[in-house]
Coordinates of C-alpha atoms and ligand atoms in Angstrom, one line a residue:
M780 CA 14.0 15.4 0.8
D781 CA 15.4 16.4 4.1
S782 CA 16.3 13.4 6.4
T783 CA 13.9 14.6 9.0
E784 CA 11.0 14.2 6.5
K785 CA 11.8 10.5 5.8
P786 CA 10.1 7.9 7.9
S787 CA 12.3 6.7 10.6
N788 CA 13.5 3.1 10.9
F789 CA 15.7 1.1 13.3
L790 CA 18.8 1.9 11.4
R791 CA 18.1 5.7 11.4
Q792 CA 17.5 5.4 15.2
I793 CA 20.9 3.7 15.7
I794 CA 22.7 6.3 13.6
E795 CA 20.9 9.2 15.3
R796 CA 21.8 7.7 18.7
D797 CA 25.5 7.4 17.7
L798 CA 25.6 10.9 16.3
A799 CA 23.9 12.3 19.5
Q800 CA 26.4 10.4 21.7
G801 CA 29.4 11.3 19.6
T802 CA 30.3 7.6 19.3
Y803 CA 32.4 8.2 16.2
A804 CA 33.1 12.0 16.6
N805 CA 36.8 11.8 17.3
R806 CA 37.9 9.5 14.5
R807 CA 40.7 10.1 12.2
F808 CA 40.8 8.9 8.6
A809 CA 43.9 8.3 6.4
G810 CA 41.9 9.0 3.2
H811 CA 42.1 5.3 2.2
P812 CA 41.9 2.0 4.0
A813 CA 44.6 1.8 6.6
D814 CA 45.6 0.1 9.8
A815 CA 45.4 1.7 13.3
A816 CA 48.6 3.6 12.9
G817 CA 47.7 4.9 9.4
H818 CA 44.4 6.3 10.5
A819 CA 46.0 7.8 13.7
A820 CA 48.3 9.8 11.4
G821 CA 45.4 11.0 9.2
Q822 CA 43.0 14.0 9.5
P823 CA 39.9 14.2 11.7
D824 CA 37.3 12.4 9.7
A825 CA 35.0 14.9 8.0
A826 CA 32.4 12.2 7.3
R827 CA 29.9 11.9 10.2
I828 CA 29.2 8.3 9.3
R829 CA 30.7 5.8 6.9
T830 CA 28.7 3.0 5.3
R831 CA 29.6 0.7 2.4
F832 CA 28.0 -1.4 -0.3
P833 CA 30.2 -4.5 -0.6
P834 CA 29.3 -6.7 -3.6
E835 CA 31.2 -9.8 -4.5
P836 CA 32.1 -9.4 -8.2
N837 CA 30.7 -12.8 -9.1
G838 CA 27.6 -11.8 -11.0
Y839 CA 25.3 -8.9 -12.1
L840 CA 23.5 -6.8 -9.5
H841 CA 19.8 -7.4 -9.1
I842 CA 16.8 -5.6 -7.5
G843 CA 17.8 -6.9 -4.0
H844 CA 21.2 -5.2 -4.4
A845 CA 19.4 -2.0 -5.4
K846 CA 17.7 -2.0 -2.0
S847 CA 21.1 -2.3 -0.3
I848 CA 22.7 0.4 -2.5
C849 CA 19.8 2.9 -1.9
L850 CA 19.9 2.1 1.8
N851 CA 23.7 2.5 2.3
F852 CA 24.3 5.4 0.0
G853 CA 21.0 7.0 1.1
L854 CA 21.9 6.9 4.8
A855 CA 25.3 8.4 4.1
Q856 CA 23.7 11.2 2.1
D857 CA 21.1 11.9 4.7
Y858 CA 23.5 12.1 7.7
G859 CA 26.5 13.9 6.2
G860 CA 28.5 10.7 5.7
V861 CA 30.2 8.9 2.9
C862 CA 29.3 5.5 1.4
H863 CA 32.1 3.3 0.0
L864 CA 31.8 1.0 -2.9
R865 CA 33.8 -2.0 -1.9
F866 CA 34.5 -5.1 -3.9
D867 CA 34.6 -8.1 -1.6
D868 CA 36.8 -10.0 -3.9
T869 CA 38.3 -12.7 -1.6
N870 CA 37.0 -15.7 -3.5
P871 CA 39.2 -16.0 -6.6
E872 CA 37.4 -18.8 -8.4
K873 CA 34.2 -17.0 -9.1
E874 CA 35.2 -13.4 -9.6
E875 CA 35.9 -11.5 -12.8
Q876 CA 36.7 -8.0 -14.1
E877 CA 33.6 -8.1 -16.3
Y878 CA 31.4 -8.1 -13.1
V879 CA 33.4 -5.4 -11.5
D880 CA 32.8 -3.1 -14.5
A881 CA 29.1 -3.9 -14.7
I882 CA 28.7 -3.2 -10.9
V883 CA 30.4 0.1 -11.2
E884 CA 28.2 1.1 -14.1
M885 CA 25.0 0.1 -12.4
V886 CA 25.7 1.9 -9.1
R887 CA 26.4 5.0 -11.1
W888 CA 23.3 4.5 -13.1
L889 CA 21.2 4.3 -9.9
G890 CA 22.5 7.8 -9.2
F891 CA 25.1 7.2 -6.5
D892 CA 28.6 8.4 -6.3
W893 CA 31.5 7.2 -4.2
N894 CA 33.6 10.3 -5.1
V895 CA 33.3 12.8 -2.3
G896 CA 35.4 16.0 -2.1
G897 CA 37.5 14.8 -5.0
V898 CA 38.4 11.5 -3.2
S899 CA 37.3 8.2 -4.6
H900 CA 35.9 5.7 -2.1
L901 CA 36.1 2.7 -4.3
F902 CA 38.1 -0.1 -2.6
Y903 CA 39.0 -3.7 -3.2
A904 CA 39.3 -6.1 -0.3
S905 CA 42.1 -7.9 -2.3
D906 CA 44.2 -4.8 -1.9
D907 CA 44.5 -5.6 1.7
F908 CA 45.5 -9.2 1.6
D909 CA 48.8 -8.3 3.1
F910 CA 47.2 -6.7 6.1
M911 CA 44.8 -9.6 6.6
Y912 CA 47.7 -11.9 6.6
R913 CA 49.4 -9.7 9.3
C914 CA 46.2 -9.9 11.4
A915 CA 46.1 -13.7 11.1
C916 CA 49.8 -13.9 12.2
A917 CA 49.0 -11.6 15.1
L918 CA 46.1 -13.8 16.2
I919 CA 48.3 -16.9 16.1
E920 CA 51.0 -15.2 18.2
D921 CA 48.4 -14.2 20.7
G922 CA 47.1 -17.8 21.0
L923 CA 43.9 -17.0 19.2
A924 CA 44.4 -19.0 16.0
Y925 CA 46.0 -22.3 15.0
V926 CA 46.8 -24.3 11.9
D927 CA 44.5 -27.4 11.8
E928 CA 45.6 -30.4 9.8
Q929 CA 42.5 -32.6 10.3
G930 CA 41.0 -33.8 7.1
A931 CA 37.9 -32.0 5.9
D932 CA 35.8 -35.0 7.0
D933 CA 37.1 -35.0 10.5
M934 CA 36.7 -31.3 10.8
R935 CA 33.1 -31.6 9.8
R936 CA 32.4 -34.4 12.2
N937 CA 34.1 -32.7 15.0
R938 CA 32.2 -29.5 14.6
G939 CA 29.2 -31.0 16.4
T940 CA 25.6 -30.2 15.7
L941 CA 22.9 -27.7 17.0
T942 CA 22.3 -30.0 19.9
E943 CA 25.8 -31.5 20.5
P944 CA 29.0 -29.5 21.3
G945 CA 32.0 -29.9 19.0
V946 CA 35.1 -31.8 19.7
D947 CA 38.5 -30.1 20.0
S948 CA 40.9 -30.7 17.1
P949 CA 44.1 -32.6 18.0
W950 CA 46.0 -29.6 16.6
R951 CA 44.2 -27.0 18.8
D952 CA 46.8 -26.7 21.4
R953 CA 49.9 -26.8 19.3
L954 CA 52.5 -24.1 20.0
A955 CA 52.0 -20.7 18.4
A956 CA 55.4 -20.9 16.8
E957 CA 54.6 -24.2 15.2
S958 CA 51.3 -22.8 13.8
L959 CA 53.1 -19.7 12.5
E960 CA 55.7 -21.8 10.7
R961 CA 52.9 -23.9 9.1
F962 CA 51.0 -20.8 8.1
E963 CA 54.0 -19.4 6.5
Q964 CA 54.5 -22.7 4.6
M965 CA 50.8 -22.5 3.5
R966 CA 51.5 -19.1 2.1
A967 CA 54.6 -20.3 0.4
G968 CA 52.7 -22.9 -1.5
E969 CA 54.3 -25.9 0.3
H970 CA 51.1 -27.7 1.1
P971 CA 48.3 -28.9 -1.2
E972 CA 44.8 -27.6 -1.1
G973 CA 42.7 -29.0 1.7
S974 CA 45.6 -30.3 3.6
M975 CA 45.3 -27.7 6.4
V976 CA 43.5 -24.5 7.3
L977 CA 43.9 -21.7 9.8
R978 CA 41.2 -21.6 12.4
A979 CA 40.3 -19.0 15.0
K980 CA 40.5 -20.5 18.5
I981 CA 37.3 -19.6 20.3
D982 CA 35.0 -22.2 21.8
M983 CA 34.1 -25.7 20.3
A984 CA 31.2 -25.9 22.7
S985 CA 29.6 -22.6 21.8
P986 CA 25.9 -22.8 21.0
N987 CA 26.6 -20.6 18.0
I988 CA 28.3 -23.0 15.5
N989 CA 30.0 -20.0 13.9
L990 CA 32.1 -19.6 17.0
R991 CA 33.3 -23.2 17.0
D992 CA 36.8 -22.3 15.8
P993 CA 35.8 -21.0 12.4
V994 CA 38.2 -21.4 9.5
I995 CA 39.8 -18.1 8.6
Y996 CA 42.3 -19.0 5.9
R997 CA 42.4 -21.8 3.3
I998 CA 44.7 -22.9 0.6
R999 CA 43.6 -22.3 -3.0
F1000 CA 45.9 -22.4 -5.9
A1001 CA 43.7 -20.1 -7.9
H1002 CA 44.4 -17.1 -10.1
H1003 CA 42.8 -14.0 -8.7
H1004 CA 41.4 -11.4 -11.1
R1005 CA 43.5 -8.6 -9.4
T1006 CA 46.3 -10.2 -7.4
G1007 CA 47.1 -12.9 -10.0
D1008 CA 49.2 -15.7 -8.5
T1009 CA 50.6 -13.7 -5.6
W1010 CA 48.6 -15.7 -3.2
C1011 CA 47.7 -19.3 -2.8
I1012 CA 46.0 -18.8 0.6
Y1013 CA 42.8 -16.7 0.8
P1014 CA 40.9 -15.3 3.8
M1015 CA 37.4 -16.5 4.4
Y1016 CA 34.7 -13.8 3.8
T1017 CA 33.8 -13.8 7.5
F1018 CA 37.4 -12.9 8.4
A1019 CA 38.0 -10.4 5.6
H1020 CA 34.8 -8.5 5.8
P1021 CA 35.1 -7.1 9.4
I1022 CA 38.8 -6.3 8.7
E1023 CA 37.8 -4.4 5.6
D1024 CA 35.1 -2.5 7.5
A1025 CA 37.7 -1.5 10.1
M1026 CA 40.3 -0.5 7.6
E1027 CA 37.8 1.7 5.8
C1028 CA 36.7 3.3 9.0
I1029 CA 33.2 2.1 8.4
T1030 CA 30.9 3.1 11.3
H1031 CA 27.7 1.2 10.5
S1032 CA 28.2 -2.0 8.6
I1033 CA 24.7 -2.9 7.3
C1034 CA 24.1 -6.4 6.0
T1035 CA 21.2 -8.8 5.5
L1036 CA 19.7 -11.0 8.2
E1037 CA 21.6 -14.2 7.3
F1038 CA 24.7 -12.6 8.8
E1039 CA 23.1 -12.2 12.2
D1040 CA 24.8 -15.4 13.5
Q1041 CA 28.1 -14.1 12.3
R1042 CA 27.9 -10.9 14.3
P1043 CA 29.5 -12.5 17.5
F1044 CA 32.5 -13.5 15.4
Y1045 CA 32.6 -10.0 13.8
D1046 CA 32.7 -8.5 17.3
W1047 CA 35.2 -11.1 18.6
L1048 CA 37.6 -10.5 15.8
L1049 CA 37.5 -6.7 15.8
D1050 CA 37.7 -6.4 19.6
H1051 CA 40.9 -8.5 19.5
L1052 CA 42.4 -6.6 16.6
V1053 CA 41.7 -3.3 18.4
R1054 CA 43.3 -4.7 21.6
L1055 CA 46.3 -5.8 19.5
G1056 CA 46.6 -2.3 18.1
L1057 CA 46.0 -3.4 14.5
V1058 CA 42.8 -1.7 13.7
A1059 CA 41.5 1.8 14.6
S1060 CA 39.1 2.4 17.5
P1061 CA 36.2 3.0 17.8
R1062 CA 35.5 0.1 15.5
P1063 CA 32.6 -0.6 13.2
H1064 CA 29.4 -2.4 14.3
Q1065 CA 27.3 -4.7 12.2
Y1066 CA 23.5 -4.3 11.9
E1067 CA 21.2 -6.6 10.0
F1068 CA 18.1 -5.9 8.0
A1069 CA 15.7 -8.1 6.1
R1070 CA 16.7 -8.8 2.5
L1071 CA 14.3 -8.0 -0.3
N1072 CA 12.2 -10.9 -1.5
L1073 CA 10.1 -10.0 -4.6
T1074 CA 7.3 -12.1 -5.9
Y1075 CA 7.4 -13.7 -9.4
V1076 CA 11.2 -13.3 -9.7
V1077 CA 14.2 -14.9 -8.1
T1078 CA 17.0 -12.8 -6.6
S1079 CA 19.9 -15.1 -6.2
K1080 CA 22.9 -14.7 -8.4
R1081 CA 23.2 -18.4 -8.7
R1082 CA 19.7 -18.9 -10.0
L1083 CA 19.9 -15.9 -12.3
A1084 CA 23.2 -17.3 -13.7
Q1085 CA 21.4 -20.6 -14.3
L1086 CA 18.6 -18.8 -16.2
V1087 CA 21.2 -17.2 -18.5
A1088 CA 23.4 -20.3 -18.9
E1089 CA 20.6 -22.6 -19.8
G1090 CA 19.0 -20.1 -22.2
H1091 CA 15.7 -19.6 -20.4
V1092 CA 16.3 -15.9 -21.0
D1093 CA 18.3 -14.1 -23.6
G1094 CA 21.0 -12.8 -21.3
W1095 CA 21.7 -10.9 -18.0
D1096 CA 20.0 -7.9 -19.6
D1097 CA 16.9 -9.7 -20.8
P1098 CA 14.0 -7.3 -20.0
R1099 CA 12.3 -10.0 -18.0
M1100 CA 15.3 -10.4 -15.6
P1101 CA 15.3 -8.7 -12.2
T1102 CA 18.9 -7.7 -12.7
L1103 CA 19.5 -4.0 -12.9
V1104 CA 20.7 -4.3 -16.5
G1105 CA 17.5 -6.2 -17.2
L1106 CA 15.3 -3.6 -15.5
R1107 CA 17.0 -0.8 -17.2
R1108 CA 16.4 -2.4 -20.6
R1109 CA 12.8 -3.0 -19.6
G1110 CA 12.5 0.7 -19.2
Y1111 CA 12.9 1.1 -15.4
T1112 CA 14.3 4.5 -14.4
P1113 CA 16.8 5.0 -11.6
E1114 CA 14.3 7.3 -10.0
S1115 CA 11.6 4.6 -9.9
L1116 CA 14.0 2.1 -8.3
R1117 CA 15.0 4.7 -5.6
L1118 CA 11.3 5.4 -5.0
F1119 CA 10.6 1.7 -4.7
A1120 CA 13.5 1.3 -2.2
E1121 CA 12.1 4.2 -0.2
R1122 CA 8.5 2.8 -0.2
I1123 CA 9.5 -0.7 1.0
G1124 CA 11.7 0.7 3.8
V1125 CA 13.8 -1.5 6.0
S1126 CA 12.8 -3.9 8.7
K1127 CA 14.2 -6.7 10.8
A1128 CA 11.7 -9.3 9.7
D1129 CA 11.8 -11.2 6.5
S1130 CA 8.8 -10.7 4.2
W1131 CA 7.8 -10.8 0.5
I1132 CA 7.1 -7.6 -1.5
D1133 CA 4.6 -8.0 -4.3
Y1134 CA 5.9 -7.3 -7.8
S1135 CA 3.1 -4.7 -8.2
V1136 CA 4.8 -2.4 -5.7
L1137 CA 7.8 -2.2 -8.1
E1138 CA 5.5 -1.6 -11.1
Q1139 CA 3.6 1.1 -9.3
A1140 CA 6.8 3.0 -8.4
L1141 CA 7.7 2.9 -12.1
R1142 CA 4.2 4.2 -13.2
D1143 CA 4.4 7.0 -10.6
D1144 CA 7.7 8.1 -12.0
L1145 CA 6.9 7.6 -15.7
D1146 CA 3.5 9.2 -15.5
T1147 CA 5.1 12.6 -14.9
R1148 CA 7.8 12.4 -17.6
A1149 CA 6.7 10.1 -20.4
P1150 CA 5.3 11.8 -23.5
R1151 CA 2.1 10.3 -24.8
A1152 CA 1.6 8.7 -28.1
M1153 CA -0.9 6.6 -30.0
A1154 CA -0.1 3.0 -31.0
V1155 CA -2.3 0.2 -32.3
L1156 CA -1.1 -3.1 -31.0
D1157 CA -3.7 -5.4 -32.6
P1158 CA -4.4 -3.6 -35.9
L1159 CA -7.7 -3.7 -37.8
E1160 CA -8.3 -1.4 -40.8
L1161 CA -10.9 1.3 -40.6
Q1162 CA -11.9 3.0 -43.9
L1163 CA -13.6 6.3 -43.9
T1164 CA -15.8 5.9 -47.0
N1165 CA -16.9 9.6 -47.4
W1166 CA -13.3 11.0 -47.1
A1167 CA -13.0 12.2 -50.7
E1168 CA -16.5 13.8 -50.5
V1169 CA -15.5 15.7 -47.3
F1170 CA -11.9 16.7 -48.1
G1171 CA -11.9 16.7 -51.9
S1172 CA -9.4 13.8 -52.4
T1173 CA -8.8 10.3 -51.0
A1174 CA -5.1 11.4 -50.6
H1175 CA -5.9 14.3 -48.3
A1176 CA -4.1 14.2 -44.9
E1177 CA -5.9 16.1 -42.2
P1178 CA -3.5 17.6 -39.6
C1179 CA -4.4 16.7 -35.9
S1180 CA -2.5 17.4 -32.8
A1181 CA -2.4 16.6 -29.1
P1182 CA -0.5 17.7 -26.0
A1183 CA 2.7 15.7 -25.5
H1184 CA 1.7 15.4 -21.9
P1185 CA -1.8 16.2 -20.6
A1186 CA -0.6 17.9 -17.4
R1187 CA 2.6 19.5 -18.7
P1188 CA 2.0 22.1 -21.4
E1189 CA 5.7 23.0 -21.4
M1190 CA 6.4 19.6 -23.1
G1191 CA 4.7 21.0 -26.2
R1192 CA 2.4 19.4 -28.7
R1193 CA 2.7 16.5 -31.1
S1194 CA 1.3 16.4 -34.6
F1195 CA 0.0 13.5 -36.7
D1196 CA -2.4 13.4 -39.7
L1197 CA -5.7 11.7 -40.0
T1198 CA -6.2 9.9 -43.3
A1199 CA -8.9 8.0 -45.2
R1200 CA -7.6 4.7 -43.9
V1201 CA -6.5 4.2 -40.3
W1202 CA -5.6 1.3 -38.0
I1203 CA -7.7 0.7 -34.9
E1204 CA -7.6 -1.9 -32.3
R1205 CA -9.4 -5.1 -33.3
E1206 CA -11.3 -5.1 -29.9
D1207 CA -12.7 -1.6 -30.7
F1208 CA -15.1 -3.0 -33.2
K1209 CA -17.9 -5.5 -32.5
E1210 CA -20.6 -6.5 -34.9
A1211 CA -22.7 -7.7 -32.0
P1212 CA -21.7 -5.6 -29.1
P1213 CA -22.2 -6.7 -25.5
K1214 CA -24.2 -4.5 -23.2
G1215 CA -22.4 -1.3 -22.3
Y1216 CA -20.0 -1.4 -25.2
H1217 CA -19.4 2.1 -26.4
R1218 CA -16.9 1.6 -29.2
L1219 CA -17.5 0.9 -32.9
T1220 CA -20.6 -1.1 -33.8
P1221 CA -22.7 -0.9 -36.9
G1222 CA -24.8 2.3 -36.7
G1223 CA -22.9 3.6 -33.7
L1224 CA -20.9 6.8 -33.2
V1225 CA -17.4 7.1 -31.8
R1226 CA -14.7 9.7 -31.7
L1227 CA -11.3 9.0 -33.3
K1228 CA -9.2 10.6 -30.5
Y1229 CA -8.0 14.1 -31.3
G1230 CA -9.8 13.7 -34.7
Y1231 CA -13.4 13.5 -35.8
V1232 CA -16.6 11.7 -34.8
V1233 CA -17.3 8.8 -37.2
R1234 CA -20.4 6.6 -37.7
C1235 CA -19.9 2.9 -38.3
T1236 CA -21.7 1.6 -41.4
G1237 CA -20.5 -2.0 -41.5
C1238 CA -17.6 -4.3 -42.1
E1239 CA -16.0 -6.6 -44.6
K1240 CA -15.1 -10.2 -43.8
D1241 CA -12.8 -12.9 -45.3
A1242 CA -13.8 -16.4 -46.4
E1243 CA -13.6 -17.6 -42.7
G1244 CA -15.9 -14.9 -41.5
R1245 CA -13.2 -12.9 -39.8
V1246 CA -13.6 -9.1 -39.9
V1247 CA -10.8 -7.6 -42.2
K1248 CA -12.1 -4.1 -42.5
V1249 CA -14.5 -1.7 -40.8
L1250 CA -16.3 0.9 -42.7
A1251 CA -17.4 4.3 -41.4
E1252 CA -18.4 7.8 -42.4
L1253 CA -16.8 10.9 -40.9
L1254 CA -19.0 13.6 -39.5
P1255 CA -17.7 16.9 -40.8
D1256 CA -17.4 19.8 -38.3
T1257 CA -16.8 17.5 -35.4
K1258 CA -13.0 17.9 -35.2
S1259 CA -11.5 17.9 -31.7
G1260 CA -10.6 21.4 -30.6
T1261 CA -13.0 23.2 -32.9
S1262 CA -16.3 24.8 -31.9
G1263 CA -18.3 22.0 -33.4
A1264 CA -16.6 19.3 -31.4
D1265 CA -19.3 19.1 -28.8
A1266 CA -22.2 19.3 -31.2
V1267 CA -22.4 15.5 -31.5
K1268 CA -22.3 13.6 -28.2
V1269 CA -20.4 10.3 -28.2
K1270 CA -19.9 7.8 -25.4
G1271 CA -16.7 6.2 -26.8
V1272 CA -13.3 7.5 -27.9
I1273 CA -10.9 5.2 -29.6
T1274 CA -7.2 5.5 -30.5
W1275 CA -5.9 5.1 -34.0
V1276 CA -2.9 5.4 -36.3
S1277 CA -2.9 6.5 -39.9
A1278 CA -2.6 3.4 -42.1
S1279 CA -0.6 5.3 -44.8
L1280 CA 1.6 7.5 -42.5
G1281 CA 2.0 5.5 -39.3
A1282 CA 5.2 3.7 -38.6
A1283 CA 5.4 -0.1 -38.4
A1284 CA 7.1 -1.2 -35.2
Q1285 CA 7.9 -4.3 -33.3
V1286 CA 6.6 -4.4 -29.7
R1287 CA 7.6 -6.9 -27.0
L1288 CA 4.9 -7.5 -24.4
F1289 CA 6.2 -9.0 -21.2
D1290 CA 4.5 -10.9 -18.5
R1291 CA 5.9 -12.2 -15.2
L1292 CA 9.0 -14.4 -15.6
F1293 CA 7.6 -16.9 -13.2
A1294 CA 4.0 -18.1 -12.9
Q1295 CA 4.3 -18.7 -9.2
A1296 CA 4.6 -15.9 -6.7
Q1297 CA 7.4 -17.7 -4.8
P1298 CA 9.1 -19.7 -7.6
D1299 CA 11.2 -21.9 -5.3
A1300 CA 8.8 -22.3 -2.4
G1301 CA 8.4 -25.7 -0.8
G1302 CA 11.4 -27.2 -2.4
R1303 CA 10.0 -26.8 -5.9
D1304 CA 12.5 -26.6 -8.8
F1305 CA 12.3 -22.9 -9.6
L1306 CA 12.6 -23.7 -13.3
S1307 CA 9.3 -25.6 -13.3
A1308 CA 7.6 -22.3 -12.2
L1309 CA 8.8 -20.4 -15.3
N1310 CA 6.0 -18.7 -17.2
P1311 CA 6.0 -20.1 -20.7
R1312 CA 4.2 -16.9 -22.0
S1313 CA 6.5 -14.3 -20.4
R1314 CA 7.2 -12.7 -23.7
Q1315 CA 5.1 -12.0 -26.8
T1316 CA 6.3 -10.2 -29.9
V1317 CA 3.8 -8.3 -32.0
Q1318 CA 3.9 -6.1 -35.1
V1319 CA 2.2 -2.8 -34.4
Y1320 CA 1.7 0.7 -35.8
V1321 CA 2.7 3.9 -34.0
E1322 CA 2.5 7.6 -34.5
P1323 CA 4.9 8.5 -37.4
A1324 CA 7.2 10.6 -35.2
L1325 CA 8.1 7.5 -33.1
A1326 CA 10.1 5.9 -35.8
G1327 CA 12.8 8.5 -35.1
A1328 CA 12.7 8.2 -31.3
P1329 CA 16.1 7.7 -29.7
A1330 CA 16.9 4.4 -28.1
G1331 CA 16.0 4.5 -24.4
A1332 CA 13.2 7.0 -24.9
W1333 CA 10.0 6.5 -22.9
F1334 CA 6.4 6.9 -24.1
Q1335 CA 3.0 6.2 -22.7
F1336 CA 1.1 4.5 -25.5
E1337 CA -2.4 5.7 -24.7
R1338 CA -4.5 2.9 -23.2
H1339 CA -1.6 0.4 -23.4
G1340 CA 0.9 1.4 -20.9
Y1341 CA 4.5 2.6 -20.7
F1342 CA 7.0 1.6 -23.4
V1343 CA 10.6 2.2 -24.0
A1344 CA 12.6 2.2 -27.3
D1345 CA 14.9 -0.8 -26.8
R1346 CA 18.4 0.1 -25.9
I1347 CA 19.9 -2.6 -28.2
D1348 CA 17.6 -3.4 -31.0
H1349 CA 15.8 -0.1 -31.7
A1350 CA 17.1 2.0 -34.5
P1351 CA 15.7 5.0 -36.3
G1352 CA 13.5 3.6 -39.1
R1353 CA 13.3 0.2 -37.5
P1354 CA 11.5 0.9 -34.2
V1355 CA 11.4 -1.7 -31.4
F1356 CA 9.6 -1.0 -28.2
N1357 CA 9.5 -2.9 -24.9
R1358 CA 6.4 -2.6 -22.8
T1359 CA 7.7 -1.5 -19.5
T1360 CA 4.5 -1.8 -17.6
T1361 CA 0.8 -1.7 -18.3
L1362 CA -1.3 1.3 -17.2
K1363 CA -2.9 0.9 -13.7
D1364 CA -6.4 0.9 -14.8
S1365 CA -7.3 -1.0 -18.0
W1366 CA -9.3 0.6 -20.7
G1367 CA -12.8 0.1 -19.4
R1368 CA -15.2 1.7 -21.7
Ligands
ATP2057 P1 23.0 -13.3 -3.9 O1 22.3 -13.8 -2.7 O2 22.2 -12.9 -5.0 O3 24.1 -14.2 -4.4 P2 24.9 -11.9 -2.4 O4 24.4 -11.6 -1.1 O5 25.8 -13.0 -2.5 O6 23.7 -12.0 -3.5 P3 26.7 -9.8 -2.6 O7 27.5 -9.4 -3.7 O8 27.4 -10.5 -1.4 O9 25.6 -10.7 -3.1 O10 25.8 -8.6 -2.0 C1 26.2 -7.3 -1.8 C2 25.3 -6.7 -0.8 O11 24.0 -6.7 -1.3 C3 25.4 -7.4 0.5 O12 25.6 -6.4 1.5 C4 24.0 -8.1 0.6 O13 23.6 -8.1 1.9 C5 23.2 -7.2 -0.3 N1 22.1 -7.9 -0.9 C6 22.1 -9.0 -1.7 N2 20.9 -9.5 -2.0 C7 20.0 -8.7 -1.3 C8 18.6 -8.6 -1.2 N3 17.8 -9.5 -1.8 N4 18.0 -7.6 -0.5 C9 18.8 -6.7 0.1 N5 20.2 -6.7 0.1 C10 20.8 -7.7 -0.6
MG2058 MG1 26.6 -12.9 -0.4

């Protein structure tokens, strides 16, 4: 789609304004993250804008991240720009290579690429720890940062509250040279964790608590997944992030609303670093949008991790999880997630999106591509008692066929045989039918879809009175697709699978992971809102050809919804399908 055809939003308006005004037109780019001098020596930047998706590699991506990925990569695509994939790996304790690999895989899976013109735009904040340290030293020398040796308790107390200003630290006015010496000692590992921090010197009376001399460096004797033990001081995210943006020549730094209160510090920091000649100008600007809140799931890495760790789900890729690996296993397509992101748009006000919006995007995508198949999920045997009479032998198999997709003849046809015994859905037979019931009932006529019209003659029951078999007679010359097909009018059509030729399969039916739309609303423990019936496993029968379907293949099981051959457990000859989503309208007749 051309960018002009997409609905506008406040971010598009900002970008279009910047492009019209040429705000970023004369930038140079070194081809990689660099300081002001590095970029000045580079080429004029061919990218009209630069955005970034900056995950912290401390967990698996979820549907909320997909919104951010689609937004940042999508805006870059639409406006002749480049989107970077940046690992914001400044917090050594929680980060791991496993998460880096998984994030790379899922951004690719969603269909986005950070390689542009043969250049990779995948960066790690930790590669720039040296430069961040240099920035910190420059701020100290300029009187804009100091080493504070108050204990953590004093620092907290002296920060003040929303209604009371903070109190200056006794270390606030120490000499720059003394702070610099202390900071170097911190880096050299001469002081224990928690004994001192580096703080920006801004305004302890600011109504914005984030400007009351925020901490910018702390001591952590922690092994980092990329820099190992090189560092024992680490920059705070709020310090590292703007610097990374500037080093990468980001033009529009788009983040979620909870960072709105951080924007004044973002601006303060980058304006000073531009003035000090450390980062390139024009510098990036931060814009905030509302995060995605989706009903019936949780989208917080911490909560998702808890679900996995405590065994409430089978893993990060459990098909009930709103993680991207979970959604993929459930059968979500990248196209459906991009469609979802486009439909929900972006705004500046927090809101909840109903889970059904996500499901509908999936249906709209799968409807056009999923081949159709018949499956019986709650099998009951139907015996055609006059089969030998009509076809000469009880063993006869009568070939039937149907289009793979009703609207796409180029997808070809599928074949399956009708036999003397078939499986039908238990709900498709009723001895005492309610009013308006048009399926099998003693004496009634129904069409076996793509096959023949049959007349129900009765049923057999077990000792408990439960129906175990339905009996019917086939009406010759009523085969679908033949001239006699319309000779007998029926009101009901039912799906079926040959009992002798159909393939047995396992099907997993999923319901919402949480029973409450907002699992953690009102201070409730989100675990208490878990839906105890979120997964049901049933043994079913499917068209014979489906036993050989490749893992990851999608089907629409007629009447039942969209299903995918499970990526992990499905194997030829041992089919396992996940129900991706139900059909929009239930089988009403
Ligand atoms: P979580 O809240 O799940 O821990 P996070 O914000 O800590 O996620 P990051 O790795 O920092 O995760 O996120 C990377 C990017 O994804 C950030 O720019 C963040 O704003 C964005 N993001 C995270 N969650 C959502 C969401 N629910 N909706 C939209 N964007 C999101
Ligand atoms: Mg975060």
